[in-house]
Structures are given as structure tokens and as C-alpha cells.
PDB file of C-alpha atoms and ligand atoms in Angstrom:
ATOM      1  CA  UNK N   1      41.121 -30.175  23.203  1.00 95.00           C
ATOM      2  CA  UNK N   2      39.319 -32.186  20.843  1.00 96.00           C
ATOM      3  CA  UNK N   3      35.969 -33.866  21.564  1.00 98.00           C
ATOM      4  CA  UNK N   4      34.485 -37.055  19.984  1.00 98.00           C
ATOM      5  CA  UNK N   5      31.355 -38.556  20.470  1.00 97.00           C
ATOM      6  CA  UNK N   6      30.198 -42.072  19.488  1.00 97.00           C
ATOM      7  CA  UNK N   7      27.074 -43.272  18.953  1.00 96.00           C
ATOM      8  CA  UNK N   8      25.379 -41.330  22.101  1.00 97.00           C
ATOM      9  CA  UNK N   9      22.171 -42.319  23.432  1.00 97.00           C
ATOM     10  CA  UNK N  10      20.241 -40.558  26.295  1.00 97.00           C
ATOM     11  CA  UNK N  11      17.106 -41.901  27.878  1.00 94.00           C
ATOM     12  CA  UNK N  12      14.773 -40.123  30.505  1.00 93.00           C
ATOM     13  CA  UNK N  13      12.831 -43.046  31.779  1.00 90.00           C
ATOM     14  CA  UNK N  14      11.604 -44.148  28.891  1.00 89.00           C
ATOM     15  CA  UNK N  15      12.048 -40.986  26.826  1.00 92.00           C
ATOM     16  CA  UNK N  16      14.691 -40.938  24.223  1.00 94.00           C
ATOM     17  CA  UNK N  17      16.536 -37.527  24.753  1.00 96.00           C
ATOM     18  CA  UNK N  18      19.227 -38.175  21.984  1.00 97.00           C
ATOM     19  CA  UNK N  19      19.588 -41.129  19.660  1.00 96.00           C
ATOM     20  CA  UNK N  20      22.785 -42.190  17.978  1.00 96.00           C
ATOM     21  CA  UNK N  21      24.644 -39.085  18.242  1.00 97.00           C
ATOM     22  CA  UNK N  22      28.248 -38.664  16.164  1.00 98.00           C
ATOM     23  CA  UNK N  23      29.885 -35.031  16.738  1.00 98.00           C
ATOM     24  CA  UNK N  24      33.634 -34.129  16.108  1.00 98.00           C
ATOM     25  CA  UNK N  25      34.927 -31.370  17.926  1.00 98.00           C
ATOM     26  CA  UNK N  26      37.882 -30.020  16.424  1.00 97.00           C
ATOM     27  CA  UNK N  27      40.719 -28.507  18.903  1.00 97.00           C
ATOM     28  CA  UNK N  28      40.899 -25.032  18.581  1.00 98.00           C
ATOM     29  CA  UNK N  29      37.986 -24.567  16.944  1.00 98.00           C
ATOM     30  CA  UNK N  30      34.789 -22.893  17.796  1.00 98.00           C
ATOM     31  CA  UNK N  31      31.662 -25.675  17.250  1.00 98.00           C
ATOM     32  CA  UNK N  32      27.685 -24.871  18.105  1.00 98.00           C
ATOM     33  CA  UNK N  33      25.409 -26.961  18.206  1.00 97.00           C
ATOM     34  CA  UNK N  34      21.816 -25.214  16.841  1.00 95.00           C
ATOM     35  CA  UNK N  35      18.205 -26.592  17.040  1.00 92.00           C
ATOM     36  CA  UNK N  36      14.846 -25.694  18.611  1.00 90.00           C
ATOM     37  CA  UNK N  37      13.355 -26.075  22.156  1.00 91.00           C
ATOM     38  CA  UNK N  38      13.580 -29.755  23.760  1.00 93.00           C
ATOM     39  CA  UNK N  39      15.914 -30.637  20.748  1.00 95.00           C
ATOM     40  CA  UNK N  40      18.064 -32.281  23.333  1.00 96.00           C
ATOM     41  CA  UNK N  41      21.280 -29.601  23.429  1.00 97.00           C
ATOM     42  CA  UNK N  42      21.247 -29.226  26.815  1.00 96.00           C
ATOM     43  CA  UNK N  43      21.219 -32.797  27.330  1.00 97.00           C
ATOM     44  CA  UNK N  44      24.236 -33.195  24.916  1.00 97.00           C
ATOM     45  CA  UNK N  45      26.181 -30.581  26.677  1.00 97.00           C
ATOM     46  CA  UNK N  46      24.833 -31.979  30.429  1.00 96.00           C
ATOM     47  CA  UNK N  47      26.006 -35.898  28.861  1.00 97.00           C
ATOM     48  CA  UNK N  48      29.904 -34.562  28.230  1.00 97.00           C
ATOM     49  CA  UNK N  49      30.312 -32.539  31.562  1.00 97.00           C
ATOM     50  CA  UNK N  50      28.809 -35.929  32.777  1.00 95.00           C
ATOM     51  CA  UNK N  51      26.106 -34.521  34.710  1.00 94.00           C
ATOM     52  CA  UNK N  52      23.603 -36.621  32.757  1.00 90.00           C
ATOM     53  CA  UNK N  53      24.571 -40.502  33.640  1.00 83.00           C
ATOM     54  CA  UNK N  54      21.986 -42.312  31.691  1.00 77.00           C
ATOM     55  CA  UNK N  55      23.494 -43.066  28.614  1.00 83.00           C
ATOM     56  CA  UNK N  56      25.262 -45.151  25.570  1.00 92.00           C
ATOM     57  CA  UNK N  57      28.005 -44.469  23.625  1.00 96.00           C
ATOM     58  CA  UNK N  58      31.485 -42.617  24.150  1.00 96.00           C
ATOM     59  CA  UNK N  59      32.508 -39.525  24.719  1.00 97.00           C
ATOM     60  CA  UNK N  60      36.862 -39.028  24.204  1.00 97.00           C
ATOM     61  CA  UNK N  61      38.894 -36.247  24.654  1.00 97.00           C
ATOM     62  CA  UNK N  62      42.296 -35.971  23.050  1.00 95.00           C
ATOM     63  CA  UNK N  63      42.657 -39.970  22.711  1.00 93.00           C
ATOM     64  CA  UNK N  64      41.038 -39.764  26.440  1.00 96.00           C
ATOM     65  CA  UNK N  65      38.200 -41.851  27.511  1.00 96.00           C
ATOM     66  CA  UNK N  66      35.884 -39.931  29.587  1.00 96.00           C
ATOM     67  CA  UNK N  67      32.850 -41.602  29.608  1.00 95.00           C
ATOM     68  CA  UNK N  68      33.338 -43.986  33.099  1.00 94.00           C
ATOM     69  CA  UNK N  69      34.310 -40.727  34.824  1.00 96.00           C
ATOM     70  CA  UNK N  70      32.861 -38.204  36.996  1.00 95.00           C
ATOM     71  CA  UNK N  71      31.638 -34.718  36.913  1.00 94.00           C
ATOM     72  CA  UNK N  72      34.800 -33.375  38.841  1.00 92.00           C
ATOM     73  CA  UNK N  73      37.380 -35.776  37.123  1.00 95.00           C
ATOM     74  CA  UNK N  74      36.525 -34.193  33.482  1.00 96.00           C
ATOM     75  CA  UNK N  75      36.763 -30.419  34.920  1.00 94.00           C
ATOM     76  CA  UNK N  76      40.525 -31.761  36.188  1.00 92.00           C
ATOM     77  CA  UNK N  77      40.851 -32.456  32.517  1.00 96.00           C
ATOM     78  CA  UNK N  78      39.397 -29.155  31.111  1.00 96.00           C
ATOM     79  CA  UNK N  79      35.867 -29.806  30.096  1.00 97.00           C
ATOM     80  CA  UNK N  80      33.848 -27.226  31.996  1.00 97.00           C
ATOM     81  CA  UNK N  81      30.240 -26.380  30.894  1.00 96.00           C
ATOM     82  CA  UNK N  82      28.922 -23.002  31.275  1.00 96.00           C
ATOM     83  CA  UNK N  83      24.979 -24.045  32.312  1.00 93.00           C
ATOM     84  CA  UNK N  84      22.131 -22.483  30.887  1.00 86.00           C
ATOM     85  CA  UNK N  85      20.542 -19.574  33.124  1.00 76.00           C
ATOM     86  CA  UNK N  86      23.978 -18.545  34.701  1.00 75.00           C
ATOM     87  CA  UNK N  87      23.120 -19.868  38.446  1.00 83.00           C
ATOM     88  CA  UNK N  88      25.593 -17.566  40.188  1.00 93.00           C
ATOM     89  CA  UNK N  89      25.626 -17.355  44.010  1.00 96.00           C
ATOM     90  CA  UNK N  90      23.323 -13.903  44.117  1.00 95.00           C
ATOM     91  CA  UNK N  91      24.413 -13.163  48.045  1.00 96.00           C
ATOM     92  CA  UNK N  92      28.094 -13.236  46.587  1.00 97.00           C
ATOM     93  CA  UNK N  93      30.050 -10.463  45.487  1.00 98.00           C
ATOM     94  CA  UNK N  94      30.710 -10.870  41.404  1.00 98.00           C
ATOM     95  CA  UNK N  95      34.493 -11.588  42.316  1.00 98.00           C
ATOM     96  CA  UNK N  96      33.742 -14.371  45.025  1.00 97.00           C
ATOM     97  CA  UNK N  97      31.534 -15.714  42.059  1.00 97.00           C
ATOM     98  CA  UNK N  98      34.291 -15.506  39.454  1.00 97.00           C
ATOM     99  CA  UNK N  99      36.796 -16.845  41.965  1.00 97.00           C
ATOM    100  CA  UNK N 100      34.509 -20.484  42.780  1.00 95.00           C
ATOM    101  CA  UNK N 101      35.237 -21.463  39.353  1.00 94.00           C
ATOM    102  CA  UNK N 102      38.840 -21.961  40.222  1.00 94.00           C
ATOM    103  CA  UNK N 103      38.359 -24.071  43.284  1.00 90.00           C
ATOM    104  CA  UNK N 104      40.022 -26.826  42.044  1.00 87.00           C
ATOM    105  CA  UNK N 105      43.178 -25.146  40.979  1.00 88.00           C
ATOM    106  CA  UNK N 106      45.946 -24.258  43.891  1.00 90.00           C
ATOM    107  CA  UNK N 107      48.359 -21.904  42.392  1.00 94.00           C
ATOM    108  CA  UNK N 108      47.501 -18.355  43.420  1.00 95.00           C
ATOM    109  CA  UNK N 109      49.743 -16.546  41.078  1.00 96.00           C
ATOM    110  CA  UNK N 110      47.643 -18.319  38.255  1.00 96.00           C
ATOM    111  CA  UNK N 111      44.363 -17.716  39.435  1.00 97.00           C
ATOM    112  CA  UNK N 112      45.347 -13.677  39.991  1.00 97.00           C
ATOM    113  CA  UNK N 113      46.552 -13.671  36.548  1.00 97.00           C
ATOM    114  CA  UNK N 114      43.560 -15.056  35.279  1.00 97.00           C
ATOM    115  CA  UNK N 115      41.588 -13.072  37.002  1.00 98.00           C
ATOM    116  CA  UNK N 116      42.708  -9.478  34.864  1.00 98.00           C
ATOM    117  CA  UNK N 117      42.682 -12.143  31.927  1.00 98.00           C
ATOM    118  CA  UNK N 118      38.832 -12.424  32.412  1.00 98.00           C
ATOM    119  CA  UNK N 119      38.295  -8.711  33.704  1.00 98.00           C
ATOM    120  CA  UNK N 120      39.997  -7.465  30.018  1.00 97.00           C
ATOM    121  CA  UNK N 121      37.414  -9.787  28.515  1.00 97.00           C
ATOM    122  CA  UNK N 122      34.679  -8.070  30.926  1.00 97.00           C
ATOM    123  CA  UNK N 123      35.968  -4.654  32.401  1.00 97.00           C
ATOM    124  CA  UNK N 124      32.147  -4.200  33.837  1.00 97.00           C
ATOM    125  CA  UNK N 125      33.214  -7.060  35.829  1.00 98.00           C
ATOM    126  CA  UNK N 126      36.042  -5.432  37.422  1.00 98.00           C
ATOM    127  CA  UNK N 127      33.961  -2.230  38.024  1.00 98.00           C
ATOM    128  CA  UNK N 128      31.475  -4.202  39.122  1.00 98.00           C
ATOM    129  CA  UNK N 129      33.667  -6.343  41.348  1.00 97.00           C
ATOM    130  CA  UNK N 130      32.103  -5.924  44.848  1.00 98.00           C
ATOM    131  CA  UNK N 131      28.603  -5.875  43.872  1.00 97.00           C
ATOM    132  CA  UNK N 132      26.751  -8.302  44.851  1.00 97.00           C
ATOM    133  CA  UNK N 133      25.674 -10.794  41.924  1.00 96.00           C
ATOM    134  CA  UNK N 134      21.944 -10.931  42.349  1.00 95.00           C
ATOM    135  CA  UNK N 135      21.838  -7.114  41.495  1.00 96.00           C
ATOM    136  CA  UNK N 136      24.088  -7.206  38.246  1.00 95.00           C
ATOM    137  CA  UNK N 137      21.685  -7.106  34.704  1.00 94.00           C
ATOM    138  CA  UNK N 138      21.223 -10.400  32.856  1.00 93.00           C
ATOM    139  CA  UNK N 139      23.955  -9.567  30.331  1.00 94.00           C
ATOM    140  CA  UNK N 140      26.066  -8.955  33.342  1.00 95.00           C
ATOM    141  CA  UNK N 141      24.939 -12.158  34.961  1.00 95.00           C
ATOM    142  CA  UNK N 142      25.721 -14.096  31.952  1.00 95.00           C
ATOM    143  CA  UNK N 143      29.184 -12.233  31.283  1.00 96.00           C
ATOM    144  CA  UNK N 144      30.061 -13.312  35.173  1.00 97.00           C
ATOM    145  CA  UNK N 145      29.015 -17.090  34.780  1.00 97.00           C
ATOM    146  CA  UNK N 146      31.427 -17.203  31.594  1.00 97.00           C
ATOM    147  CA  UNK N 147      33.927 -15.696  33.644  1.00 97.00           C
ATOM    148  CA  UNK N 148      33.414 -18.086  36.468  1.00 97.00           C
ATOM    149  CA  UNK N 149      33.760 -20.887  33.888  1.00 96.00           C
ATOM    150  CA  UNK N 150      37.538 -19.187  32.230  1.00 97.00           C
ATOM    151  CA  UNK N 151      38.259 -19.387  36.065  1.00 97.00           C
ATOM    152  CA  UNK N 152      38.612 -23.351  35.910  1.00 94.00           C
ATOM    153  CA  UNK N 153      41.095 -23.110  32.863  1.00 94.00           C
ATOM    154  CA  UNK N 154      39.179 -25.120  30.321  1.00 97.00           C
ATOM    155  CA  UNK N 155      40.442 -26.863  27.344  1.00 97.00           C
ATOM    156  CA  UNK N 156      37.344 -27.910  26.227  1.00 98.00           C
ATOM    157  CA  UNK N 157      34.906 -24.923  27.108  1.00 98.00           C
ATOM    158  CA  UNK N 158      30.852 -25.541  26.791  1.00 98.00           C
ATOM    159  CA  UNK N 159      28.139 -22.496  26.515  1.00 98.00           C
ATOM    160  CA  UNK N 160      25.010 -23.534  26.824  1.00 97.00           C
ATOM    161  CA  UNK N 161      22.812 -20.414  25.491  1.00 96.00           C
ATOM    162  CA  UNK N 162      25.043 -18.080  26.382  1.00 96.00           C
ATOM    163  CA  UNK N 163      22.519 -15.241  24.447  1.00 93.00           C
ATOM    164  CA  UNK N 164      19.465 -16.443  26.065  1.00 92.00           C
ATOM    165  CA  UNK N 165      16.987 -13.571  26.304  1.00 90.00           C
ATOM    166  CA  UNK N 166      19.744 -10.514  26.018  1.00 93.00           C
ATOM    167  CA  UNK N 167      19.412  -7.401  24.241  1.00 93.00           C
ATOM    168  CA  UNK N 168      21.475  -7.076  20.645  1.00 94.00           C
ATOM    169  CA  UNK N 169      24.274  -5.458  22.066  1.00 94.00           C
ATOM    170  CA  UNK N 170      24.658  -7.633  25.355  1.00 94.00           C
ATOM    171  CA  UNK N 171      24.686 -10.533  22.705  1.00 95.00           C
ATOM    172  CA  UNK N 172      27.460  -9.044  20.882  1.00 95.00           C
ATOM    173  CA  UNK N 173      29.901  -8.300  23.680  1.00 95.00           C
ATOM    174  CA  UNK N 174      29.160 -11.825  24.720  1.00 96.00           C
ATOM    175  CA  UNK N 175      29.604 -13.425  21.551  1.00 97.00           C
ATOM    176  CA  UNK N 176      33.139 -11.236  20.736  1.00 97.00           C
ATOM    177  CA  UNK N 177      34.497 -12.114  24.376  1.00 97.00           C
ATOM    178  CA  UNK N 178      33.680 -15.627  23.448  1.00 97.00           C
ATOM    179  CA  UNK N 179      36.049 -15.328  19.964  1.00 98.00           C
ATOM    180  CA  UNK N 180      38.334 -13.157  21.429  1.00 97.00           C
ATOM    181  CA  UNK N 181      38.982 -16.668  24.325  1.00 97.00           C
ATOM    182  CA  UNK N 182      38.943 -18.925  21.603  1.00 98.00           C
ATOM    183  CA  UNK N 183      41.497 -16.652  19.744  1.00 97.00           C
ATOM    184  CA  UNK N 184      44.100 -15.478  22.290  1.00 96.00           C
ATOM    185  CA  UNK N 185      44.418 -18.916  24.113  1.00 96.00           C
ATOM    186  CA  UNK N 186      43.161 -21.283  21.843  1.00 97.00           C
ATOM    187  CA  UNK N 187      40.447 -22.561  24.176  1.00 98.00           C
ATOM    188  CA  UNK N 188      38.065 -24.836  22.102  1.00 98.00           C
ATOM    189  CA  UNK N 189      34.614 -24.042  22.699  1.00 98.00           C
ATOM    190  CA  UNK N 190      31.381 -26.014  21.901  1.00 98.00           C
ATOM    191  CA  UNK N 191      28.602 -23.503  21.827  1.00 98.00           C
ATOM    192  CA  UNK N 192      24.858 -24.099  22.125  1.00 97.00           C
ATOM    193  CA  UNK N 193      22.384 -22.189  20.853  1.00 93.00           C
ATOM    194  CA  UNK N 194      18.987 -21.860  19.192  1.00 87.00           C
ATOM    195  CA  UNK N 195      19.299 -18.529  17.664  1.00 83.00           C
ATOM    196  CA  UNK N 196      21.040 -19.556  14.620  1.00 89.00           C
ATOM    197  CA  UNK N 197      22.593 -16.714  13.366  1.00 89.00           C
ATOM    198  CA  UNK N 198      24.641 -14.859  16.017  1.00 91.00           C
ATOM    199  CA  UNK N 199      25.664 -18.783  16.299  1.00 94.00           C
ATOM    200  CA  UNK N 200      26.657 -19.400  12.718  1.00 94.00           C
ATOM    201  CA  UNK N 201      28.570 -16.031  12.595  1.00 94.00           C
ATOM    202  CA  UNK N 202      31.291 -16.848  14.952  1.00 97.00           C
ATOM    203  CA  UNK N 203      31.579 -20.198  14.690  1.00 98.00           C
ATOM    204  CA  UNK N 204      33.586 -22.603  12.101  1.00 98.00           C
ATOM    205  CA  UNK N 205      31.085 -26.061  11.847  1.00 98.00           C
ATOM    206  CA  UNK N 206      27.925 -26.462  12.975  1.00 97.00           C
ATOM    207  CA  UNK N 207      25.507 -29.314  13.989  1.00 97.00           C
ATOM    208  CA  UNK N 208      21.827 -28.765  13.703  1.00 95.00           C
ATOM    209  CA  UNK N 209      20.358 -31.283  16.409  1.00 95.00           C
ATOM    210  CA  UNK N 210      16.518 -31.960  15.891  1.00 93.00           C
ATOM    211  CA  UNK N 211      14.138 -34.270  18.320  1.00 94.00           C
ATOM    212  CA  UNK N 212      17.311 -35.895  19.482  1.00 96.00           C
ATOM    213  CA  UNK N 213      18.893 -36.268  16.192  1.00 96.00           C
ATOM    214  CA  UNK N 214      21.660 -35.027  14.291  1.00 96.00           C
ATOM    215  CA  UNK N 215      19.783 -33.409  11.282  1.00 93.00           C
ATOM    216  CA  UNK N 216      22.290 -32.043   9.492  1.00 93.00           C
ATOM    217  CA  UNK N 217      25.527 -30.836   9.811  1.00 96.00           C
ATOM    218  CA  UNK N 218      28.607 -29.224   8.039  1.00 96.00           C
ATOM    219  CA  UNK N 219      31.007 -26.190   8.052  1.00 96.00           C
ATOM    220  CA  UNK N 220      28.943 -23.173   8.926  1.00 96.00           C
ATOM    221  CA  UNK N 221      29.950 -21.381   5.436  1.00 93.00           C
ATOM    222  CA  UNK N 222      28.113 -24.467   3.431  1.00 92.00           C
ATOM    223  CA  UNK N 223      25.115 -24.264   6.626  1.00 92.00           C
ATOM    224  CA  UNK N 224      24.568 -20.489   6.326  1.00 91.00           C
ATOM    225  CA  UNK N 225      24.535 -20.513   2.526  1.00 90.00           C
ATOM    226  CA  UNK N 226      22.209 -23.189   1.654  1.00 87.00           C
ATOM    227  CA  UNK N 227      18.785 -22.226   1.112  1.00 87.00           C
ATOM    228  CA  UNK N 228      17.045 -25.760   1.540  1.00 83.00           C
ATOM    229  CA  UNK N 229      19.431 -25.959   4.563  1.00 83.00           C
ATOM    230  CA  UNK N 230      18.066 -22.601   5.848  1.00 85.00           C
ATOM    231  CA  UNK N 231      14.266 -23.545   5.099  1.00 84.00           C
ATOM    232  CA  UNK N 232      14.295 -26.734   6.424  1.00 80.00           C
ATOM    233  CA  UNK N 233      17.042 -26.399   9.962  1.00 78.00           C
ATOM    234  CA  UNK N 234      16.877 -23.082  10.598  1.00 78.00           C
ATOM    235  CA  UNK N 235      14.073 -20.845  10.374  1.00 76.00           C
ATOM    236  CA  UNK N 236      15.703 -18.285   7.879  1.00 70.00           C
TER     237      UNK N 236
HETATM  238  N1  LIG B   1      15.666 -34.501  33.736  1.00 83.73           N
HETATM  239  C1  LIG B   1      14.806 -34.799  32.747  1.00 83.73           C
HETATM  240  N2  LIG B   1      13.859 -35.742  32.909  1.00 83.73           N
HETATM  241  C2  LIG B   1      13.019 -36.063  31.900  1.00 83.73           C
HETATM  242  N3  LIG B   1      13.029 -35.496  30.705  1.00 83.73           N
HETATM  243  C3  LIG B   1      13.946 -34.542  30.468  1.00 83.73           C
HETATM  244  C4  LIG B   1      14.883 -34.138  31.471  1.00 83.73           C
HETATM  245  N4  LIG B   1      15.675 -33.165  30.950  1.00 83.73           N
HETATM  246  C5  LIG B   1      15.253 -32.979  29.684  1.00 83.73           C
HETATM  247  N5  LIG B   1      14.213 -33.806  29.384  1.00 83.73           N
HETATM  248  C6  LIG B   1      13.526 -33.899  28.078  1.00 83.73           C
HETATM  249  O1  LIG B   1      14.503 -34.204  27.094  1.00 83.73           O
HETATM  250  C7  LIG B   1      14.255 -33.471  25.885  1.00 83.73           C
HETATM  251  C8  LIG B   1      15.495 -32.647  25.547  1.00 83.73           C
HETATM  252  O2  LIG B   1      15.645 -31.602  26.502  1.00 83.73           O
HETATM  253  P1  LIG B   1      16.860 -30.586  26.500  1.00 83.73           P
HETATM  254  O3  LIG B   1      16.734 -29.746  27.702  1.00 83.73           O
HETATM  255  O4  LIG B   1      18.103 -31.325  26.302  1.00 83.73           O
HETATM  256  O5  LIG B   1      16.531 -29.742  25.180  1.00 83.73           O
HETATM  257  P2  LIG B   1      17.136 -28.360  24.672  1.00 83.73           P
HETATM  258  O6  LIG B   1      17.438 -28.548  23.224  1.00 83.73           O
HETATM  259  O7  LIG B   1      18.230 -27.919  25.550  1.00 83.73           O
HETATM  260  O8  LIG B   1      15.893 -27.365  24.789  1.00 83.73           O
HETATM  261  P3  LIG B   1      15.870 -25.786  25.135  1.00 83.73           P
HETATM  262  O9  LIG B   1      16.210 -25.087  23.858  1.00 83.73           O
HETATM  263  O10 LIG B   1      14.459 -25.536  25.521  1.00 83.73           O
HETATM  264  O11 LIG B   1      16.847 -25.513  26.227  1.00 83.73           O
HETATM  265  C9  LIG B   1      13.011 -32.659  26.153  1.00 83.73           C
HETATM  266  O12 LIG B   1      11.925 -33.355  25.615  1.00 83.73           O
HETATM  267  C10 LIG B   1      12.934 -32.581  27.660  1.00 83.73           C
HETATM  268  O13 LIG B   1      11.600 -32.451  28.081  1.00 83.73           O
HETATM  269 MG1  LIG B   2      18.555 -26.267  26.708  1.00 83.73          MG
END
């Protein structure tokens, strides 16, 4: 699914959270969206799942305007946002958690199937089926709430710090379960992050967002290569 956004503008009160913000999403793709703390990347991500109402601008999907519609309307069409800090039910088992994100969908023999789709993504998952949530590790936690999220069959999928204080090698089974979605179903994924590199490495263009602004952006070969680029955006 491809995602465009015109022109967006986000206020908090009287705070400007994003100003005049242009992104191209292309279908298919993998896109992430880097930049520090309070850069306003949650609030991007929050302002196409439609969480975040206060705004200007327009936000299309495939030709489709979503920008009068709800939260629940867009996850009909396929834009589901995977939140930042994972906010599973922790009294659930992990399987009743994977299972909610399919609530919307009625065929059974579809959600069963993808439910071994997203335990061969995560087979710690499926060991760890009955467990309840609250006792699974943070990578586990985080590889659930993705899972929950595949559960609601999205076309347009959105991570918001998926990596967020993991170890090296929770962060890389997270990261290649994220390309190996994008590559066996063609999900297109908008990924937020503010670790730049694990970010740059899987992912085809990037947008470095900075105090509510668009700084820079480009494909991530040209981003990752160029030094000023690297100095100036990302810390490197
Ligand atoms: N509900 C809110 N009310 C008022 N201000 C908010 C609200 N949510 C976010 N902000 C402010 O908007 C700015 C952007 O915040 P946002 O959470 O989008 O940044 P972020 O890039 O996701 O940061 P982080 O990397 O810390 O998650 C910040 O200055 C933040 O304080
Ligand atoms: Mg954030």
C-alpha cells in the first residue's frame, strides 16, 4: 500500500509537533523515518493511524483519502501501527494477545493460518504460547506486539521503535522478522526509529525528521554514505 502525505501539520495546544510534512511511501517498500527524542515520529506515525486528530494536511493511501476517517476505518483498510512500548494485555496468555489483533477480521481459517505465519516469524512465540505476557522478556514483548499487529493483516504496517532498549541480538531477530514480512508478503512497512543504523540497514529510503521537520531525506544508500549527511542527521 502506498502512503502519501501532504503538507502535515500537528499542533499540541499551541505547540507545533510537525510542520509542513511531505513523505512518500512507496508500496512494497520498507521506509523509516530516523531523528532524535521529541523529533515528532511518534506523532507522525500516531497522525496516519489517526489517533492524533489535531491536524492539517492529507494523508492518502493507494489514491484513498484517509484523512476524515477514523482510527478503526483505516485498520479496515490495512494501516495498523505497532505503538511504541508494546502495551500487551500482561494477565493474557501471549496467544490471546496475538489473537486481539485480528478482532476485526471473521474468517477463522485465515486467522489460524496466520497464526503459524507469525509463529515461523517468532517460534519463541509458539513455545511460549500459554505464558502469560507480563512474564515474557522485552525482546519477547516486543516480538508479541509485532505479532499482534501481522494479526490485523496490514497493508500498510507502522513500527514505532520496534528496537527500543533491546539487546544486539533481540534487535536483530526483530529487525530480520521485520524483512523477512516485508519480503514474503509484500507488506509495506514504515519504520520508526532513532537508532540510525540498524534502521538504515534494512530499509530502502529514509526520512530524517528533526524538531518537527523534514531535514533531509533520500534513498538510504545516498543517507548512509554521505559524510556531511552523517555529521549533521545522524550522529555517526
Ligand atoms: N499529547 C501531547 N501533548 C502535548 N505535547 C505532546 C504530546 N505528544 C507529544 N508532544 C510533544 O510533541 C513533540 C514530539 O513528540 P513525539 O512523541 O512525536 O516525538 P518522538 O520523535 O516520537 O520522540 P521519542 O524519540 O522520544 O519517542 C515533543 O515535543 C512532545 O513533547
Ligand atoms: Mg516516539
Amino acid at each position: 500500500m502506498q502512503l502519501k502525505v501532504s503538507d502535515l501539520s500537528v499542533f499540541y495546544g499551541s505547540a507545533v509537533a510537525l510542520s509542513n510534512v511531505n513523505m512518500d511511501v512507496h508500496e512494497g517498500k520498507i521506509t523509516c523515518v530516523i531523528g532524535p527524542n521529541g523529533a515528532g515520529k511518534t506523532t507522525l506515525l500516531n497522525t496516519v493511524a489517526g489517533v492524533v486528530k489535531q491536524r492539517e494536511g492529507r494523508i492518502v493511501v493507494s489514491e484513498i483519502d484517509v484523512t476524515p476517517m477514523s482510527i478503526s476505518e483505516r485498520v479496515k483498510l490495512g494501516i495498523v501501527l505497532c505503538p511504541e512500548r508494546r502495551r500487551l494485555f500482561p494477565g493474557l496468555s501471549v496467544e490471546e494477545n496475538v489473537i486481539l489483533g485480528a478482532y476485526l477480521r471473521k474468517n477463522k481459517d485465515e486467522i489460524k493460518k496466520d497464526l503459524e505465519y507469525v509463529y515461523t516469524l517468532f517460534p519463541v512465540l509458539k513455545e511460549r504460547r500459554k505464558q502469560q505476557a507480563g512474564t515474557l522478556s522485552g525482546g519477547e514483548q516486543q516480538m508479541a506486539a509485532i505479532a499482534r499487529s501481522i494479526m490485523s493483516r496490514p497493508n500498510l504496517l507502522m513500527l514505532d521503535e520496534p528496537s527500543l532498549g533491546l539487546s544486539p541480538l533481540m534487535r536483530e531477530r526483530i529487525f530480520n522478522a521485520i524483512v523477512e514480512l516485508n519480503r514474503s508478503r509484500g507488506t509495506t512497512i514504515l519504520l520508526v526509529e532513532q537508532d540510525a543504523s540498524d534502521a538504515l540497514a534494512v530499509s530502502e529510503y529514509a526520512y530524517v525528521l528533526e524538531g518537527g521537520h523534514i531535514a533531509v531525506h533520500g534513498e538510504t544508500e545516498y543517507i548512509s554514505r554521505n559524510p556531511e549527511v552523517r555529521r549533521a542527521y545522524l550522529g555517526l
